[in-house]
Amino acid sequence: MKNLFDLTGKRALITGSAQGIGYLLARGLGEYGAEIIVNDITQERADEAVAKLRALDINASGCGFNVTASAEIVAAIDDIESRIGPIDILINNAGIQRRYPFVEFPESEWDKVIDVNQKSVFLVSQQVAKRMMARRNGKIINICSMQSELGRETITPYAASKGAVKMLTRGMCVELAAYNIQVNGIAPGYFATDMTKALVENKEFSDWLFKRTPAARWGNPEELIGAAVFLSTPASDFVNGHIIFVDGGMLAAV
């Protein structure tokens, strides 16, 4: 029982983890003992993140591949499992955002959002899950969003993709649970990051957010680590098909 949150000896692949929340989760799991495999679309960016993790005494390797390209994914997962070792934990974090009014949204931009945010979760999980099934063990964590449940203007395809990831999480749970694979999601609320800096500095928006969120503040990105560690460790071995909203109570409030 003392080792419920220990990740020593576990290997975690985190997509889109060269920067942002993905890198933060890589660092967090690494600090709890996991060996980290950093993914980005280029090997160079993955290796840069690996160097930063190793400077923190975290065991890490980089693997550059496009999470929307089936052939690249198959080759990358084969390489990881044969060269580095079995993947015990998969975090599907890669994602993009595009903003246009709904009636003006370009089809090409819609396709990009759906491919990266939704299709990649299916493609990468499919390849990793096959191997987890054979070992009858594994953890898959999908990064969802407040938009898995709530809409917001100018980001309709993002909401559509994250709503789909929520249901993909549940569908995967139903099919994989019998193989001792737990599939869950984390849905971040509004966090103060480089990506949201303009909104953080916008007093009108921050005032609205504080009124809308029971915790009455922006989230600190490091507050996502706990949920990721919990869902990656034996502490969550009977938790399956859930979405944990790390949102300061926003979804609970009217």
GROMACS .gro file of C-alpha atoms in nm:
model
  254
    1MET     CA    1   0.000   0.000   0.000
    2LYS     CA    2   0.295   0.233   0.059
    3ASN     CA    3   0.383   0.214  -0.313
    4LEU     CA    4   0.043   0.313  -0.457
    5PHE     CA    5   0.188   0.625  -0.619
    6ASP     CA    6   0.529   0.488  -0.716
    7LEU     CA    7   0.612   0.478  -1.087
    8THR     CA    8   0.959   0.329  -1.055
    9GLY     CA    9   1.021   0.082  -1.335
   10LYS     CA   10   0.728   0.210  -1.545
   11ARG     CA   11   0.770   0.354  -1.892
   12ALA     CA   12   0.546   0.638  -2.015
   13LEU     CA   13   0.497   0.763  -2.371
   14ILE     CA   14   0.348   1.114  -2.378
   15THR     CA   15   0.249   1.256  -2.716
   16GLY     CA   16   0.315   1.623  -2.784
   17SER     CA   17   0.533   1.648  -2.476
   18ALA     CA   18   0.822   1.863  -2.594
   19GLN     CA   19   0.654   2.168  -2.443
   20GLY     CA   20   0.349   2.298  -2.257
   21ILE     CA   21   0.126   2.072  -2.050
   22GLY     CA   22   0.273   1.760  -2.212
   23TYR     CA   23   0.623   1.851  -2.093
   24LEU     CA   24   0.488   1.935  -1.748
   25LEU     CA   25   0.325   1.591  -1.722
   26ALA     CA   26   0.647   1.428  -1.844
   27ARG     CA   27   0.840   1.604  -1.570
   28GLY     CA   28   0.577   1.516  -1.310
   29LEU     CA   29   0.566   1.145  -1.390
   30GLY     CA   30   0.944   1.140  -1.414
   31GLU     CA   31   0.973   1.284  -1.064
   32TYR     CA   32   0.764   0.991  -0.941
   33GLY     CA   33   1.006   0.745  -1.096
   34ALA     CA   34   0.875   0.681  -1.448
   35GLU     CA   35   1.100   0.654  -1.750
   36ILE     CA   36   0.972   0.910  -2.000
   37ILE     CA   37   0.947   0.884  -2.378
   38VAL     CA   38   0.900   1.234  -2.517
   39ASN     CA   39   0.716   1.265  -2.847
   40ASP     CA   40   0.701   1.558  -3.084
   41ILE     CA   41   0.652   1.589  -3.457
   42THR     CA   42   1.030   1.643  -3.497
   43GLN     CA   43   1.312   1.446  -3.336
   44GLU     CA   44   1.504   1.768  -3.270
   45ARG     CA   45   1.231   1.916  -3.050
   46ALA     CA   46   1.184   1.587  -2.867
   47ASP     CA   47   1.557   1.568  -2.798
   48GLU     CA   48   1.563   1.925  -2.664
   49ALA     CA   49   1.295   1.833  -2.409
   50VAL     CA   50   1.481   1.514  -2.321
   51ALA     CA   51   1.793   1.717  -2.241
   52LYS     CA   52   1.594   1.932  -1.999
   53LEU     CA   53   1.445   1.627  -1.829
   54ARG     CA   54   1.782   1.456  -1.797
   55ALA     CA   55   1.919   1.772  -1.635
   56LEU     CA   56   1.658   1.706  -1.364
   57ASP     CA   57   1.786   1.347  -1.326
   58ILE     CA   58   1.481   1.205  -1.505
   59ASN     CA   59   1.539   0.903  -1.728
   60ALA     CA   60   1.408   1.011  -2.069
   61SER     CA   61   1.431   0.935  -2.441
   62GLY     CA   62   1.293   1.114  -2.744
   63CYS     CA   63   1.087   0.977  -3.031
   64GLY     CA   64   0.983   1.208  -3.312
   65PHE     CA   65   0.681   1.102  -3.515
   66ASN     CA   66   0.360   1.248  -3.655
   67VAL     CA   67   0.066   1.133  -3.441
   68THR     CA   68  -0.169   1.162  -3.739
   69ALA     CA   69   0.036   0.941  -3.974
   70SER     CA   70  -0.045   0.570  -3.938
   71ALA     CA   71   0.275   0.437  -4.092
   72GLU     CA   72   0.494   0.660  -3.874
   73ILE     CA   73   0.305   0.555  -3.562
   74VAL     CA   74   0.340   0.183  -3.635
   75ALA     CA   75   0.713   0.221  -3.699
   76ALA     CA   76   0.764   0.439  -3.390
   77ILE     CA   77   0.580   0.211  -3.148
   78ASP     CA   78   0.768  -0.092  -3.286
   79ASP     CA   79   1.096   0.094  -3.238
   80ILE     CA   80   1.013   0.208  -2.884
   81GLU     CA   81   0.908  -0.137  -2.769
   82SER     CA   82   1.208  -0.314  -2.921
   83ARG     CA   83   1.477  -0.054  -2.850
   84ILE     CA   84   1.363   0.110  -2.523
   85GLY     CA   85   1.111  -0.132  -2.375
   86PRO     CA   86   0.740  -0.195  -2.321
   87ILE     CA   87   0.511   0.105  -2.290
   88ASP     CA   88   0.329   0.082  -1.956
   89ILE     CA   89   0.159   0.422  -1.970
   90LEU     CA   90   0.033   0.620  -2.268
   91ILE     CA   91  -0.078   0.981  -2.233
   92ASN     CA   92  -0.249   1.115  -2.545
   93ASN     CA   93  -0.172   1.483  -2.502
   94ALA     CA   94  -0.101   1.614  -2.854
   95GLY     CA   95  -0.352   1.880  -2.956
   96ILE     CA   96  -0.404   2.200  -3.152
   97GLN     CA   97  -0.650   2.489  -3.154
   98ARG     CA   98  -0.791   2.697  -3.439
   99ARG     CA   99  -1.037   2.988  -3.408
  100TYR     CA  100  -1.294   3.102  -3.663
  101PRO     CA  101  -1.666   3.178  -3.647
  102PHE     CA  102  -1.857   2.856  -3.714
  103VAL     CA  103  -2.000   2.960  -4.053
  104GLU     CA  104  -1.656   3.076  -4.170
  105PHE     CA  105  -1.452   2.779  -4.047
  106PRO     CA  106  -1.231   2.651  -4.334
  107GLU     CA  107  -1.273   2.283  -4.404
  108SER     CA  108  -0.895   2.235  -4.413
  109GLU     CA  109  -0.860   2.383  -4.063
  110TRP     CA  110  -1.147   2.167  -3.935
  111ASP     CA  111  -0.968   1.859  -4.069
  112LYS     CA  112  -0.641   1.954  -3.895
  113VAL     CA  113  -0.810   1.995  -3.557
  114ILE     CA  114  -0.999   1.666  -3.586
  115ASP     CA  115  -0.690   1.478  -3.707
  116VAL     CA  116  -0.459   1.594  -3.428
  117ASN     CA  117  -0.705   1.610  -3.139
  118GLN     CA  118  -0.924   1.310  -3.214
  119LYS     CA  119  -0.785   1.076  -3.478
  120SER     CA  120  -0.439   1.067  -3.322
  121VAL     CA  121  -0.584   0.933  -2.996
  122PHE     CA  122  -0.740   0.645  -3.190
  123LEU     CA  123  -0.430   0.572  -3.399
  124VAL     CA  124  -0.168   0.584  -3.122
  125SER     CA  125  -0.388   0.407  -2.866
  126GLN     CA  126  -0.466   0.128  -3.110
  127GLN     CA  127  -0.100   0.043  -3.161
  128VAL     CA  128  -0.005   0.072  -2.794
  129ALA     CA  129  -0.316  -0.112  -2.669
  130LYS     CA  130  -0.240  -0.418  -2.885
  131ARG     CA  131   0.082  -0.467  -2.694
  132MET     CA  132  -0.072  -0.386  -2.356
  133MET     CA  133  -0.341  -0.648  -2.422
  134ALA     CA  134  -0.076  -0.915  -2.480
  135ARG     CA  135   0.086  -0.820  -2.147
  136ARG     CA  136  -0.254  -0.780  -1.976
  137ASN     CA  137  -0.146  -0.455  -1.817
  138GLY     CA  138  -0.147  -0.085  -1.901
  139LYS     CA  139  -0.268   0.269  -1.839
  140ILE     CA  140  -0.401   0.502  -2.109
  141ILE     CA  141  -0.479   0.864  -2.024
  142ASN     CA  142  -0.648   1.091  -2.277
  143ILE     CA  143  -0.626   1.467  -2.234
  144CYS     CA  144  -0.979   1.598  -2.271
  145SER     CA  145  -1.102   1.951  -2.202
  146MET     CA  146  -1.377   2.164  -2.054
  147GLN     CA  147  -1.497   2.157  -2.414
  148SER     CA  148  -1.558   1.785  -2.377
  149GLU     CA  149  -1.876   1.909  -2.205
  150LEU     CA  150  -1.914   2.281  -2.280
  151GLY     CA  151  -1.920   2.481  -2.601
  152ARG     CA  152  -1.752   2.816  -2.663
  153GLU     CA  153  -1.767   3.049  -2.960
  154THR     CA  154  -1.513   3.022  -3.246
  155ILE     CA  155  -1.381   2.677  -3.141
  156THR     CA  156  -1.656   2.440  -3.259
  157PRO     CA  157  -1.423   2.174  -3.409
  158TYR     CA  158  -1.211   2.178  -3.094
  159ALA     CA  159  -1.521   2.111  -2.883
  160ALA     CA  160  -1.632   1.843  -3.128
  161SER     CA  161  -1.291   1.674  -3.111
  162LYS     CA  162  -1.270   1.684  -2.732
  163GLY     CA  163  -1.626   1.559  -2.694
  164ALA     CA  164  -1.528   1.268  -2.917
  165VAL     CA  165  -1.218   1.198  -2.707
  166LYS     CA  166  -1.441   1.172  -2.399
  167MET     CA  167  -1.652   0.904  -2.566
  168LEU     CA  168  -1.347   0.735  -2.716
  169THR     CA  169  -1.213   0.707  -2.361
  170ARG     CA  170  -1.528   0.532  -2.247
  171GLY     CA  171  -1.544   0.306  -2.552
  172MET     CA  172  -1.181   0.202  -2.506
  173CYS     CA  173  -1.250   0.130  -2.139
  174VAL     CA  174  -1.535  -0.105  -2.227
  175GLU     CA  175  -1.318  -0.307  -2.467
  176LEU     CA  176  -0.987  -0.303  -2.280
  177ALA     CA  177  -1.079  -0.330  -1.910
  178ALA     CA  178  -1.091  -0.711  -1.924
  179TYR     CA  179  -0.720  -0.702  -2.017
  180ASN     CA  180  -0.632  -0.508  -1.701
  181ILE     CA  181  -0.594  -0.185  -1.898
  182GLN     CA  182  -0.735   0.131  -1.740
  183VAL     CA  183  -0.842   0.408  -1.979
  184ASN     CA  184  -0.930   0.744  -1.827
  185GLY     CA  185  -0.922   1.112  -1.915
  186ILE     CA  186  -0.809   1.440  -1.763
  187ALA     CA  187  -1.003   1.755  -1.855
  188PRO     CA  188  -0.815   2.074  -1.763
  189GLY     CA  189  -1.008   2.389  -1.686
  190TYR     CA  190  -0.855   2.732  -1.740
  191PHE     CA  191  -0.483   2.733  -1.658
  192ALA     CA  192  -0.233   3.017  -1.667
  193THR     CA  193   0.014   2.910  -1.938
  194ASP     CA  194   0.211   3.074  -2.217
  195MET     CA  195  -0.077   2.988  -2.451
  196THR     CA  196  -0.331   3.171  -2.230
  197LYS     CA  197  -0.105   3.464  -2.136
  198ALA     CA  198  -0.313   3.715  -2.333
  199LEU     CA  199  -0.630   3.604  -2.153
  200VAL     CA  200  -0.459   3.607  -1.814
  201GLU     CA  201  -0.357   3.966  -1.876
  202ASN     CA  202  -0.707   4.059  -1.997
  203LYS     CA  203  -0.876   4.194  -1.684
  204GLU     CA  204  -1.225   4.163  -1.830
  205PHE     CA  205  -1.176   3.796  -1.912
  206SER     CA  206  -1.008   3.714  -1.581
  207ASP     CA  207  -1.289   3.889  -1.389
  208TRP     CA  208  -1.543   3.677  -1.581
  209LEU     CA  209  -1.343   3.360  -1.514
  210PHE     CA  210  -1.318   3.428  -1.141
  211LYS     CA  211  -1.694   3.476  -1.119
  212ARG     CA  212  -1.759   3.163  -1.327
  213THR     CA  213  -1.518   2.939  -1.134
  214PRO     CA  214  -1.597   2.850  -0.770
  215ALA     CA  215  -1.223   2.851  -0.687
  216ALA     CA  216  -1.217   3.211  -0.821
  217ARG     CA  217  -0.876   3.189  -0.984
  218TRP     CA  218  -0.672   3.058  -1.274
  219GLY     CA  219  -0.530   2.710  -1.236
  220ASN     CA  220  -0.159   2.653  -1.183
  221PRO     CA  221  -0.040   2.408  -1.453
  222GLU     CA  222   0.144   2.200  -1.191
  223GLU     CA  223  -0.198   2.121  -1.040
  224LEU     CA  224  -0.252   1.878  -1.329
  225ILE     CA  225   0.033   1.653  -1.221
  226GLY     CA  226  -0.155   1.490  -0.933
  227ALA     CA  227  -0.436   1.362  -1.154
  228ALA     CA  228  -0.187   1.225  -1.408
  229VAL     CA  229   0.017   1.048  -1.141
  230PHE     CA  230  -0.298   0.902  -0.983
  231LEU     CA  231  -0.423   0.765  -1.316
  232SER     CA  232  -0.077   0.624  -1.399
  233THR     CA  233  -0.021   0.433  -1.075
  234PRO     CA  234  -0.168   0.130  -0.893
  235ALA     CA  235  -0.379   0.378  -0.695
  236SER     CA  236  -0.622   0.383  -0.991
  237ASP     CA  237  -0.627   0.012  -1.079
  238PHE     CA  238  -1.009  -0.007  -1.045
  239VAL     CA  239  -1.077   0.338  -1.191
  240ASN     CA  240  -1.182   0.307  -1.553
  241GLY     CA  241  -1.373   0.512  -1.808
  242HIS     CA  242  -1.369   0.830  -1.599
  243ILE     CA  243  -1.293   1.189  -1.692
  244ILE     CA  244  -1.133   1.388  -1.409
  245PHE     CA  245  -1.213   1.756  -1.446
  246VAL     CA  246  -0.932   1.963  -1.295
  247ASP     CA  247  -1.120   2.290  -1.319
  248GLY     CA  248  -1.162   2.453  -0.979
  249GLY     CA  249  -1.527   2.348  -0.978
  250MET     CA  250  -1.621   2.526  -1.301
  251LEU     CA  251  -1.822   2.238  -1.448
  252ALA     CA  252  -2.019   2.200  -1.124
  253ALA     CA  253  -2.137   2.562  -1.123
  254VAL     CA  254  -2.433   2.723  -1.300
   0.00000   0.00000   0.00000
